[in-house]
Amino acid sequence: MAAQVSYSSTRGQSPELSFDDVLLTGLAPDGGLYAPDHWPTLSKAELKSLAGQPYQVIARAVISPFLDDTVSDAELGEMIDAAYGRFAHPAVAPVLQTGPADFMMELHHGPTLAFKDVAMQLLGHLFAARLKARGRQMTIVAATSGDTGGAAIDAMANRPGVNICVLHPNGRISEVQRRFMTTVEADNVLNIAVEGNFDDCQALVKAMFADVDFRDAVSLGAVNSINWARIVAQIVYYVSTSLTLSRDGEPVHFCVPTGNFGDIFAGFVAKQMGAPVGHLVVATNENDILNRAMRQGAYKPDGVIATQSPSMDIQVSSNFERLLYIACGRDAELVRELMGSLKEGGFVLPQNLRAAIAPDFSSYRASEEATAAKIAQIWRETGQLIDPHTAVGLVAADGARANGLKGTLVTLSTAHAAKFPDAVESATGVRPDLPARCRDLYARDEVMTVLPNDYAAVTDYIRKAFEN
Ligand SMILES: *Cc1c(COP(=O)(O)O)cnc(C)c1O
């Protein structure tokens, strides 16, 4: 039996925790992110026996080494079966061949049509089980600019012990995104449309976490992408697909549309666990802080630009901190110093960190024009409609090929075209249909409350709904 994984903050000033506490804590009190103290590995024999197995079987093998003994293997298996039983495709993350050595992995077969469902569906079960075991109640509050809110509401609706409140910027998300949040009928769901932008929503949530009185009154919790359990659930599809496509252990490359660096970091972890993962290609839209960091070594946030791929409209890429922490040999003091300088406009990556990152990663940026042109090209050539986030990935994959990347390359398709119908229609002239399972989305009644961008107004409203 390998040593149980324990978790430390990337900033080194919080106590070490077990998985169970990391799940329910989210962000470390010192402002850092929790990261495992070592990588559990899958032996050659284990990997060989997992190749070609159903997604659920691979999920058990990949996820269980990160957990502690508070969740038994049998319990984990039941959660995985329930979570992925809600996916519309039996393969969960099916792979489509798009060229001689090019593939697309479809991660949008979950209930809200984006890859956030893969992690969030499992999180719903983990939260409910662990809160019940501890006899606790929790109110999860999240700010969303797009897909996280819908995935979280679907995963948490009607779960005992959990309340979920999502703040979105009023009038600034797509109608499909909004309806996935506002049409869920459940007593434990609260939708607040804030009269402001996404940054205002996020600032409100941050202020709630800093407000001890409010935090205790509602037992505040978080499921944003810094939650380690979400990363763990995402490792699975890199393991399953690399095992499916690798011949004789040859590495499989992945190209990942990236915002908060959570998804691509999961690919990096799959590689550390021993899966045949090769190069990881970062694909950004015009909000390209990661592309600049990878190429020029400067991690400097700019203003956020609104693009066709709004789920990647991000300037501070939270999970990049986890990569820095690993790349510098878990030197929390250095990470603390680098992240501290974000307030003064950013930092330059030390040369040894750049050298440590370079062998695993490369990076490309897709302009708005190139993204739209890619959606149109795929439609023309194959008759398939792809979403703008996926298109950003395919533009980056072209860049990697043009730069000489050889071997099998898998681009992640992170959302269904119907989730971003305006962008797809403007590129192709065709409006994508919702899949049959959610075709009634426009007919369902919406429930949400519009509130001013005012801390007292928002927190009073949440207290009235959910105070213990
Ligand atoms: C969240 C999201 C991304 C970016 O994922 P990160 O883990 O934040 O890098 C890409 N595409 C879609 C559709 C998303 O919802």
Short mmCIF file of C-alpha atoms and ligand atoms in Angstrom, two decimals:
data_model
loop_
_atom_site.label_atom_id
_atom_site.label_comp_id
_atom_site.label_asym_id
_atom_site.label_seq_id
_atom_site.Cartn_x
_atom_site.Cartn_y
_atom_site.Cartn_z
CA MET A 1 0.00 0.00 0.00
CA ALA A 2 1.47 3.39 -0.97
CA ALA A 3 1.59 6.19 1.60
CA GLN A 4 -1.65 8.14 1.90
CA VAL A 5 -1.54 11.51 0.15
CA SER A 6 -1.64 14.57 2.36
CA TYR A 7 -2.11 18.12 1.15
CA SER A 8 -0.11 21.28 1.77
CA SER A 9 -0.80 24.87 0.80
CA THR A 10 1.26 26.22 -2.10
CA ARG A 11 2.06 29.16 0.20
CA GLY A 12 3.23 26.99 3.07
CA GLN A 13 1.51 28.75 5.96
CA SER A 14 -1.52 26.52 6.54
CA PRO A 15 -1.68 23.16 8.29
CA GLU A 16 -1.43 19.98 6.23
CA LEU A 17 -4.81 18.44 5.56
CA SER A 18 -6.28 15.12 4.47
CA PHE A 19 -8.44 14.87 1.33
CA ASP A 20 -11.64 15.12 3.35
CA ASP A 21 -10.71 18.52 4.76
CA VAL A 22 -9.32 19.75 1.45
CA LEU A 23 -12.64 18.88 -0.21
CA LEU A 24 -14.64 21.01 2.19
CA THR A 25 -12.08 23.80 2.69
CA GLY A 26 -11.36 24.90 -0.89
CA LEU A 27 -8.87 27.76 -0.62
CA ALA A 28 -6.17 27.49 2.06
CA PRO A 29 -6.41 30.14 4.82
CA ASP A 30 -3.02 31.59 3.74
CA GLY A 31 -4.46 32.31 0.28
CA GLY A 32 -2.69 29.34 -1.32
CA LEU A 33 -4.07 26.27 -3.09
CA TYR A 34 -3.80 22.76 -1.71
CA ALA A 35 -1.48 20.39 -3.55
CA PRO A 36 -0.59 16.76 -2.82
CA ASP A 37 2.72 16.08 -1.05
CA HIS A 38 3.56 13.35 -3.60
CA TRP A 39 2.11 11.84 -6.77
CA PRO A 40 0.47 8.45 -6.42
CA THR A 41 1.53 6.34 -9.40
CA LEU A 42 -0.08 3.61 -11.46
CA SER A 43 2.31 0.75 -12.25
CA LYS A 44 2.92 -0.45 -15.82
CA ALA A 45 0.86 -3.56 -15.05
CA GLU A 46 -2.03 -1.51 -13.64
CA LEU A 47 -2.01 0.80 -16.66
CA LYS A 48 -1.99 -2.19 -18.99
CA SER A 49 -4.97 -3.73 -17.25
CA LEU A 50 -6.89 -0.43 -17.29
CA ALA A 51 -6.49 0.18 -21.04
CA GLY A 52 -9.83 -0.21 -22.77
CA GLN A 53 -11.81 -0.54 -19.53
CA PRO A 54 -15.02 1.49 -19.06
CA TYR A 55 -14.57 5.09 -17.90
CA GLN A 56 -16.04 4.26 -14.49
CA VAL A 57 -13.43 1.54 -13.84
CA ILE A 58 -10.56 3.86 -14.77
CA ALA A 59 -12.12 6.62 -12.63
CA ARG A 60 -12.00 4.38 -9.54
CA ALA A 61 -8.35 3.47 -10.09
CA VAL A 62 -7.28 7.07 -10.70
CA ILE A 63 -9.31 8.84 -8.03
CA SER A 64 -9.02 6.47 -5.06
CA PRO A 65 -5.28 7.03 -4.35
CA PHE A 66 -5.99 10.75 -3.80
CA LEU A 67 -8.70 10.08 -1.22
CA ASP A 68 -8.40 9.10 2.42
CA ASP A 69 -10.18 6.35 4.32
CA THR A 70 -13.31 8.46 4.91
CA VAL A 71 -14.64 7.23 1.55
CA SER A 72 -14.52 3.46 0.99
CA ASP A 73 -13.79 2.01 -2.45
CA ALA A 74 -17.34 0.69 -2.63
CA GLU A 75 -18.78 4.10 -1.78
CA LEU A 76 -16.53 5.80 -4.34
CA GLY A 77 -17.65 3.29 -6.97
CA GLU A 78 -21.30 4.08 -6.29
CA MET A 79 -20.66 7.82 -6.53
CA ILE A 80 -18.81 7.41 -9.82
CA ASP A 81 -21.58 5.23 -11.28
CA ALA A 82 -24.25 7.73 -10.22
CA ALA A 83 -22.29 10.78 -11.44
CA TYR A 84 -21.40 9.41 -14.87
CA GLY A 85 -24.71 7.63 -15.31
CA ARG A 86 -26.11 11.10 -15.97
CA PHE A 87 -23.96 11.53 -19.06
CA ALA A 88 -25.68 11.14 -22.41
CA HIS A 89 -22.84 9.12 -23.95
CA PRO A 90 -21.94 5.69 -22.51
CA ALA A 91 -18.22 6.39 -23.05
CA VAL A 92 -18.55 9.59 -20.90
CA ALA A 93 -15.60 11.20 -22.76
CA PRO A 94 -15.78 9.76 -26.31
CA VAL A 95 -12.96 10.41 -28.77
CA LEU A 96 -13.48 11.34 -32.41
CA GLN A 97 -10.79 10.99 -35.07
CA THR A 98 -10.36 14.21 -37.04
CA GLY A 99 -7.14 13.51 -38.99
CA PRO A 100 -4.48 10.81 -39.49
CA ALA A 101 -3.11 11.32 -35.97
CA ASP A 102 -5.54 13.96 -34.71
CA PHE A 103 -8.43 13.43 -32.34
CA MET A 104 -11.04 15.39 -30.45
CA MET A 105 -12.15 14.29 -26.96
CA GLU A 106 -15.75 15.32 -26.32
CA LEU A 107 -16.27 16.42 -22.72
CA HIS A 108 -19.70 18.00 -23.17
CA HIS A 109 -22.07 15.07 -22.78
CA GLY A 110 -23.01 15.99 -19.20
CA PRO A 111 -26.26 17.65 -18.05
CA THR A 112 -25.17 21.27 -18.72
CA LEU A 113 -23.21 20.69 -21.95
CA ALA A 114 -19.73 21.74 -20.79
CA PHE A 115 -16.77 19.84 -19.32
CA LYS A 116 -17.37 21.37 -15.87
CA ASP A 117 -20.00 18.64 -15.40
CA VAL A 118 -17.32 15.92 -15.35
CA ALA A 119 -15.92 17.14 -12.05
CA MET A 120 -19.00 18.81 -10.59
CA GLN A 121 -21.28 15.77 -10.84
CA LEU A 122 -18.84 13.75 -8.73
CA LEU A 123 -18.34 16.67 -6.34
CA GLY A 124 -22.09 16.78 -5.68
CA HIS A 125 -21.96 13.20 -4.36
CA LEU A 126 -18.72 13.74 -2.41
CA PHE A 127 -20.08 16.86 -0.70
CA ALA A 128 -23.41 15.29 0.21
CA ALA A 129 -21.79 12.13 1.61
CA ARG A 130 -19.11 13.88 3.65
CA LEU A 131 -21.45 16.55 5.05
CA LYS A 132 -23.91 13.85 6.09
CA ALA A 133 -21.16 11.84 7.78
CA ARG A 134 -20.04 14.92 9.69
CA GLY A 135 -23.59 15.98 10.52
CA ARG A 136 -22.93 19.29 8.85
CA GLN A 137 -24.82 21.70 6.62
CA MET A 138 -23.07 23.92 4.08
CA THR A 139 -23.98 26.86 1.85
CA ILE A 140 -21.90 26.93 -1.30
CA VAL A 141 -21.62 30.35 -2.88
CA ALA A 142 -20.07 30.72 -6.32
CA ALA A 143 -19.58 33.53 -8.81
CA THR A 144 -19.87 32.45 -12.43
CA SER A 145 -19.04 33.97 -15.79
CA GLY A 146 -20.51 31.04 -17.64
CA ASP A 147 -20.39 27.29 -17.14
CA THR A 148 -19.44 26.67 -13.51
CA GLY A 149 -22.71 27.97 -12.10
CA GLY A 150 -24.95 25.71 -14.16
CA ALA A 151 -22.78 22.66 -13.52
CA ALA A 152 -22.73 23.37 -9.76
CA ILE A 153 -26.49 23.91 -9.53
CA ASP A 154 -27.25 20.74 -11.46
CA ALA A 155 -24.85 18.76 -9.26
CA MET A 156 -26.08 20.16 -5.92
CA ALA A 157 -29.84 20.58 -6.49
CA ASN A 158 -31.95 18.68 -3.94
CA ARG A 159 -28.90 17.24 -2.17
CA PRO A 160 -29.50 17.11 1.59
CA GLY A 161 -27.09 19.17 3.68
CA VAL A 162 -26.06 21.45 0.82
CA ASN A 163 -27.40 24.83 -0.27
CA ILE A 164 -26.13 26.39 -3.46
CA CYS A 165 -26.19 30.08 -4.34
CA VAL A 166 -24.78 31.34 -7.63
CA LEU A 167 -24.07 34.97 -8.46
CA HIS A 168 -23.95 35.89 -12.13
CA PRO A 169 -23.59 39.30 -13.81
CA ASN A 170 -27.10 40.34 -14.85
CA GLY A 171 -27.53 40.37 -18.64
CA ARG A 172 -23.91 39.42 -19.34
CA ILE A 173 -24.07 35.67 -19.86
CA SER A 174 -25.64 33.70 -22.72
CA GLU A 175 -29.32 32.79 -22.42
CA VAL A 176 -28.49 29.07 -22.55
CA GLN A 177 -25.98 29.49 -19.73
CA ARG A 178 -28.49 31.46 -17.67
CA ARG A 179 -31.33 29.02 -18.24
CA PHE A 180 -29.21 26.06 -17.11
CA MET A 181 -29.02 27.86 -13.75
CA THR A 182 -32.42 29.50 -13.38
CA THR A 183 -34.72 26.69 -14.51
CA VAL A 184 -33.70 24.16 -11.86
CA GLU A 185 -36.53 23.75 -9.39
CA ALA A 186 -35.15 23.00 -5.92
CA ASP A 187 -35.49 24.55 -2.46
CA ASN A 188 -31.72 24.54 -1.95
CA VAL A 189 -30.92 26.59 -5.06
CA LEU A 190 -30.65 30.37 -5.17
CA ASN A 191 -29.83 32.41 -8.27
CA ILE A 192 -28.79 36.02 -7.86
CA ALA A 193 -28.27 38.24 -10.90
CA VAL A 194 -25.98 41.04 -9.73
CA GLU A 195 -26.24 44.43 -11.38
CA GLY A 196 -22.56 44.51 -12.28
CA ASN A 197 -19.92 42.50 -14.10
CA PHE A 198 -18.24 39.19 -13.30
CA ASP A 199 -15.47 40.86 -11.30
CA ASP A 200 -18.15 42.48 -9.09
CA CYS A 201 -19.69 39.03 -8.46
CA GLN A 202 -16.31 37.58 -7.59
CA ALA A 203 -15.50 40.50 -5.30
CA LEU A 204 -18.79 39.91 -3.43
CA VAL A 205 -17.94 36.23 -2.91
CA LYS A 206 -14.41 37.07 -1.75
CA ALA A 207 -15.85 39.57 0.74
CA MET A 208 -18.21 36.89 2.07
CA PHE A 209 -15.27 34.55 2.76
CA ALA A 210 -13.50 37.37 4.62
CA ASP A 211 -16.62 38.08 6.72
CA VAL A 212 -16.36 35.65 9.68
CA ASP A 213 -19.83 36.51 10.94
CA PHE A 214 -21.51 35.74 7.62
CA ARG A 215 -19.30 32.72 7.00
CA ASP A 216 -20.38 31.11 10.27
CA ALA A 217 -24.03 32.12 9.92
CA VAL A 218 -24.50 30.15 6.70
CA SER A 219 -21.51 27.69 6.90
CA LEU A 220 -19.95 29.01 3.74
CA GLY A 221 -18.27 26.63 1.27
CA ALA A 222 -16.78 26.85 -2.23
CA VAL A 223 -16.64 24.75 -5.40
CA ASN A 224 -14.63 27.06 -7.65
CA SER A 225 -11.81 25.66 -9.74
CA ILE A 226 -9.25 25.89 -6.95
CA ASN A 227 -11.02 22.96 -5.24
CA TRP A 228 -8.54 20.06 -5.50
CA ALA A 229 -11.31 17.46 -5.84
CA ARG A 230 -12.28 18.98 -9.19
CA ILE A 231 -8.76 18.49 -10.53
CA VAL A 232 -8.77 14.86 -9.35
CA ALA A 233 -11.97 14.09 -11.27
CA GLN A 234 -10.46 15.61 -14.43
CA ILE A 235 -7.31 13.46 -14.36
CA VAL A 236 -9.42 10.46 -15.34
CA TYR A 237 -10.08 11.36 -18.98
CA TYR A 238 -6.42 12.03 -19.69
CA VAL A 239 -5.59 8.58 -18.35
CA SER A 240 -8.41 6.83 -20.21
CA THR A 241 -7.79 8.52 -23.56
CA SER A 242 -4.00 8.26 -23.46
CA LEU A 243 -4.33 4.54 -22.71
CA THR A 244 -6.83 4.08 -25.53
CA LEU A 245 -4.73 5.85 -28.16
CA SER A 246 -1.17 5.04 -27.12
CA ARG A 247 0.60 2.31 -29.07
CA ASP A 248 3.45 0.54 -27.25
CA GLY A 249 3.47 3.18 -24.52
CA GLU A 250 4.14 5.97 -27.02
CA PRO A 251 3.06 9.30 -25.49
CA VAL A 252 -0.20 10.99 -26.54
CA HIS A 253 -0.23 14.81 -26.69
CA PHE A 254 -3.15 16.94 -25.49
CA CYS A 255 -4.21 20.42 -26.56
CA VAL A 256 -6.40 22.12 -23.94
CA PRO A 257 -8.53 25.30 -24.16
CA THR A 258 -7.40 26.99 -20.96
CA GLY A 259 -8.60 29.72 -18.61
CA ASN A 260 -7.93 28.93 -14.97
CA PHE A 261 -5.36 26.22 -15.82
CA GLY A 262 -7.37 23.59 -13.92
CA ASP A 263 -8.12 21.24 -16.80
CA ILE A 264 -4.62 21.23 -18.28
CA PHE A 265 -3.08 20.83 -14.82
CA ALA A 266 -5.10 17.61 -14.50
CA GLY A 267 -3.34 16.42 -17.69
CA PHE A 268 0.01 17.20 -16.07
CA VAL A 269 -0.98 15.14 -13.02
CA ALA A 270 -2.01 12.21 -15.26
CA LYS A 271 1.51 12.29 -16.67
CA GLN A 272 3.07 12.32 -13.17
CA MET A 273 0.95 9.26 -12.31
CA GLY A 274 2.56 7.36 -15.17
CA ALA A 275 -0.06 7.60 -17.93
CA PRO A 276 1.39 7.88 -21.47
CA VAL A 277 0.77 11.63 -21.70
CA GLY A 278 3.21 13.55 -23.90
CA HIS A 279 3.20 17.27 -24.56
CA LEU A 280 0.52 19.57 -23.12
CA VAL A 281 -0.47 22.44 -25.39
CA VAL A 282 -2.02 25.48 -23.70
CA ALA A 283 -4.68 27.12 -25.92
CA THR A 284 -5.79 30.62 -24.91
CA ASN A 285 -8.11 33.16 -26.47
CA GLU A 286 -7.12 36.84 -26.62
CA ASN A 287 -6.94 36.85 -22.81
CA ASP A 288 -3.48 35.39 -23.14
CA ILE A 289 -1.70 35.81 -19.81
CA LEU A 290 -0.73 32.13 -19.86
CA ASN A 291 0.55 32.33 -23.41
CA ARG A 292 2.71 35.30 -22.46
CA ALA A 293 3.92 33.55 -19.30
CA MET A 294 4.87 30.42 -21.22
CA ARG A 295 6.51 32.22 -24.13
CA GLN A 296 8.11 35.27 -22.57
CA GLY A 297 8.23 34.31 -18.91
CA ALA A 298 6.16 37.29 -17.77
CA TYR A 299 3.08 36.59 -15.65
CA LYS A 300 1.36 39.98 -15.80
CA PRO A 301 -2.44 40.36 -15.73
CA ASP A 302 -4.00 42.77 -18.26
CA GLY A 303 -7.61 43.96 -18.49
CA VAL A 304 -10.12 41.23 -19.39
CA ILE A 305 -11.46 41.35 -22.97
CA ALA A 306 -14.90 39.88 -23.74
CA THR A 307 -14.54 37.13 -26.39
CA GLN A 308 -16.69 34.44 -28.07
CA SER A 309 -15.22 31.95 -25.60
CA PRO A 310 -16.30 33.65 -22.35
CA SER A 311 -15.44 30.74 -20.06
CA MET A 312 -11.77 31.52 -20.73
CA ASP A 313 -12.05 35.29 -20.29
CA ILE A 314 -9.74 35.31 -17.32
CA GLN A 315 -6.64 37.25 -16.41
CA VAL A 316 -5.54 35.64 -13.17
CA SER A 317 -5.20 31.93 -13.83
CA SER A 318 -5.52 30.47 -10.33
CA ASN A 319 -4.29 26.94 -10.91
CA PHE A 320 -1.06 28.12 -12.54
CA GLU A 321 0.08 28.57 -8.93
CA ARG A 322 -0.02 24.79 -8.52
CA LEU A 323 2.28 24.30 -11.50
CA LEU A 324 4.71 26.91 -10.17
CA TYR A 325 4.74 25.13 -6.82
CA ILE A 326 5.59 21.78 -8.42
CA ALA A 327 8.07 23.29 -10.90
CA CYS A 328 10.12 24.86 -8.10
CA GLY A 329 10.21 21.66 -6.07
CA ARG A 330 7.39 22.64 -3.66
CA ASP A 331 9.25 25.78 -2.52
CA ALA A 332 6.28 27.49 -0.82
CA GLU A 333 8.34 30.50 0.17
CA LEU A 334 9.18 31.28 -3.45
CA VAL A 335 5.54 30.80 -4.52
CA ARG A 336 4.39 33.13 -1.74
CA GLU A 337 6.85 35.77 -2.90
CA LEU A 338 5.84 35.45 -6.59
CA MET A 339 2.09 35.49 -5.90
CA GLY A 340 2.56 38.41 -3.49
CA SER A 341 3.98 40.47 -6.35
CA LEU A 342 0.74 40.03 -8.35
CA LYS A 343 -0.60 43.04 -6.45
CA GLU A 344 2.22 45.11 -7.94
CA GLY A 345 1.32 44.05 -11.47
CA GLY A 346 2.86 40.61 -11.83
CA PHE A 347 6.22 38.88 -11.94
CA VAL A 348 8.87 37.43 -14.23
CA LEU A 349 9.34 33.66 -13.94
CA PRO A 350 12.80 32.77 -12.68
CA GLN A 351 14.86 31.03 -15.38
CA ASN A 352 14.98 27.70 -13.55
CA LEU A 353 11.18 27.63 -13.32
CA ARG A 354 10.83 28.30 -17.04
CA ALA A 355 13.30 25.53 -17.72
CA ALA A 356 11.36 23.13 -15.48
CA ILE A 357 8.05 23.89 -17.25
CA ALA A 358 9.35 23.95 -20.84
CA PRO A 359 9.69 20.18 -21.50
CA ASP A 360 6.01 19.48 -20.74
CA PHE A 361 4.18 22.55 -22.06
CA SER A 362 3.91 24.80 -25.06
CA SER A 363 1.36 27.50 -25.76
CA TYR A 364 -0.63 29.21 -28.51
CA ARG A 365 -3.14 32.06 -28.62
CA ALA A 366 -6.17 32.10 -30.92
CA SER A 367 -7.41 35.48 -32.13
CA GLU A 368 -11.14 36.11 -32.42
CA GLU A 369 -10.86 35.99 -36.23
CA ALA A 370 -8.96 32.67 -36.22
CA THR A 371 -11.50 31.19 -33.79
CA ALA A 372 -14.48 32.10 -35.98
CA ALA A 373 -12.63 30.93 -39.11
CA LYS A 374 -11.95 27.56 -37.45
CA ILE A 375 -15.65 27.07 -36.58
CA ALA A 376 -16.51 27.84 -40.21
CA GLN A 377 -13.77 25.56 -41.60
CA ILE A 378 -14.85 22.53 -39.53
CA TRP A 379 -18.47 23.10 -40.55
CA ARG A 380 -17.51 23.34 -44.24
CA GLU A 381 -15.20 20.33 -44.21
CA THR A 382 -17.06 17.92 -41.93
CA GLY A 383 -20.58 19.24 -41.38
CA GLN A 384 -19.92 19.35 -37.65
CA LEU A 385 -20.67 22.39 -35.48
CA ILE A 386 -18.10 23.05 -32.77
CA ASP A 387 -18.21 25.54 -29.92
CA PRO A 388 -15.82 28.53 -29.76
CA HIS A 389 -13.76 27.12 -26.85
CA THR A 390 -13.12 23.95 -28.83
CA ALA A 391 -12.22 26.11 -31.83
CA VAL A 392 -9.58 27.93 -29.77
CA GLY A 393 -8.12 24.50 -29.01
CA LEU A 394 -8.07 23.47 -32.66
CA VAL A 395 -6.35 26.72 -33.70
CA ALA A 396 -3.66 26.02 -31.09
CA ALA A 397 -3.35 22.41 -32.29
CA ASP A 398 -2.66 23.73 -35.83
CA GLY A 399 0.02 25.97 -34.32
CA ALA A 400 1.65 23.05 -32.53
CA ARG A 401 1.66 20.95 -35.71
CA ALA A 402 3.10 23.84 -37.73
CA ASN A 403 5.84 24.03 -35.11
CA GLY A 404 6.76 20.39 -35.68
CA LEU A 405 4.81 18.48 -33.01
CA LYS A 406 4.69 14.83 -34.19
CA GLY A 407 2.61 11.92 -32.93
CA THR A 408 -0.94 11.52 -31.68
CA LEU A 409 -2.59 14.79 -30.66
CA VAL A 410 -5.95 15.05 -28.85
CA THR A 411 -7.76 18.39 -28.63
CA LEU A 412 -10.30 18.74 -25.83
CA SER A 413 -13.80 19.75 -26.91
CA THR A 414 -14.95 21.49 -23.74
CA ALA A 415 -18.47 22.62 -24.63
CA HIS A 416 -21.37 21.71 -26.93
CA ALA A 417 -21.94 24.12 -29.81
CA ALA A 418 -25.52 24.73 -28.63
CA LYS A 419 -24.22 26.36 -25.46
CA PHE A 420 -22.84 29.26 -27.55
CA PRO A 421 -25.35 29.48 -30.40
CA ASP A 422 -24.72 33.14 -31.28
CA ALA A 423 -21.00 32.69 -31.92
CA VAL A 424 -21.57 29.49 -33.88
CA GLU A 425 -24.34 31.03 -35.98
CA SER A 426 -22.29 34.11 -36.72
CA ALA A 427 -19.38 31.94 -37.97
CA THR A 428 -21.44 29.42 -39.98
CA GLY A 429 -24.89 30.89 -40.61
CA VAL A 430 -26.32 27.83 -38.83
CA ARG A 431 -27.90 27.89 -35.39
CA PRO A 432 -27.00 24.72 -33.44
CA ASP A 433 -29.87 22.75 -31.89
CA LEU A 434 -29.90 21.79 -28.25
CA PRO A 435 -29.51 18.04 -27.77
CA ALA A 436 -32.83 16.23 -27.31
CA ARG A 437 -32.33 15.76 -23.57
CA CYS A 438 -32.49 19.50 -22.88
CA ARG A 439 -34.58 20.72 -25.78
CA ASP A 440 -37.23 22.05 -23.37
CA LEU A 441 -34.73 24.48 -21.83
CA TYR A 442 -36.41 27.51 -23.42
CA ALA A 443 -39.86 26.40 -22.28
CA ARG A 444 -38.96 26.02 -18.59
CA ASP A 445 -39.79 28.72 -16.04
CA GLU A 446 -36.91 30.79 -14.73
CA VAL A 447 -36.40 31.75 -11.10
CA MET A 448 -33.82 34.38 -10.15
CA THR A 449 -33.55 37.58 -8.16
CA VAL A 450 -31.89 40.71 -9.50
CA LEU A 451 -29.99 42.57 -6.77
CA PRO A 452 -27.81 45.67 -6.80
CA ASN A 453 -24.05 45.23 -6.58
CA ASP A 454 -24.24 45.84 -2.85
CA TYR A 455 -22.70 43.59 -0.18
CA ALA A 456 -25.43 44.12 2.43
CA ALA A 457 -28.25 43.53 -0.04
CA VAL A 458 -26.74 40.29 -1.34
CA THR A 459 -25.72 38.83 2.02
CA ASP A 460 -29.05 39.75 3.67
CA TYR A 461 -30.82 37.91 0.90
CA ILE A 462 -28.68 34.79 1.29
CA ARG A 463 -29.06 34.84 5.09
CA LYS A 464 -32.85 35.03 4.83
CA ALA A 465 -32.86 32.03 2.52
CA PHE A 466 -30.28 29.81 4.18
CA GLU A 467 -29.38 30.94 7.71
CA ASN A 468 -29.24 27.91 10.04
C1 LIG B 1 -14.05 26.47 -17.79
C2 LIG B 1 -13.93 26.23 -19.24
C3 LIG B 1 -12.68 26.19 -19.89
C4 LIG B 1 -11.37 26.48 -19.17
O1 LIG B 1 -11.04 25.51 -18.21
P1 LIG B 1 -9.95 25.83 -17.08
O2 LIG B 1 -9.93 24.62 -16.23
O3 LIG B 1 -10.45 27.04 -16.37
O4 LIG B 1 -8.66 26.08 -17.79
C5 LIG B 1 -12.65 25.89 -21.25
N1 LIG B 1 -13.78 25.68 -21.95
C6 LIG B 1 -15.01 25.72 -21.36
C7 LIG B 1 -16.21 25.49 -22.19
C8 LIG B 1 -15.13 25.99 -19.98
O5 LIG B 1 -16.34 26.02 -19.41
#
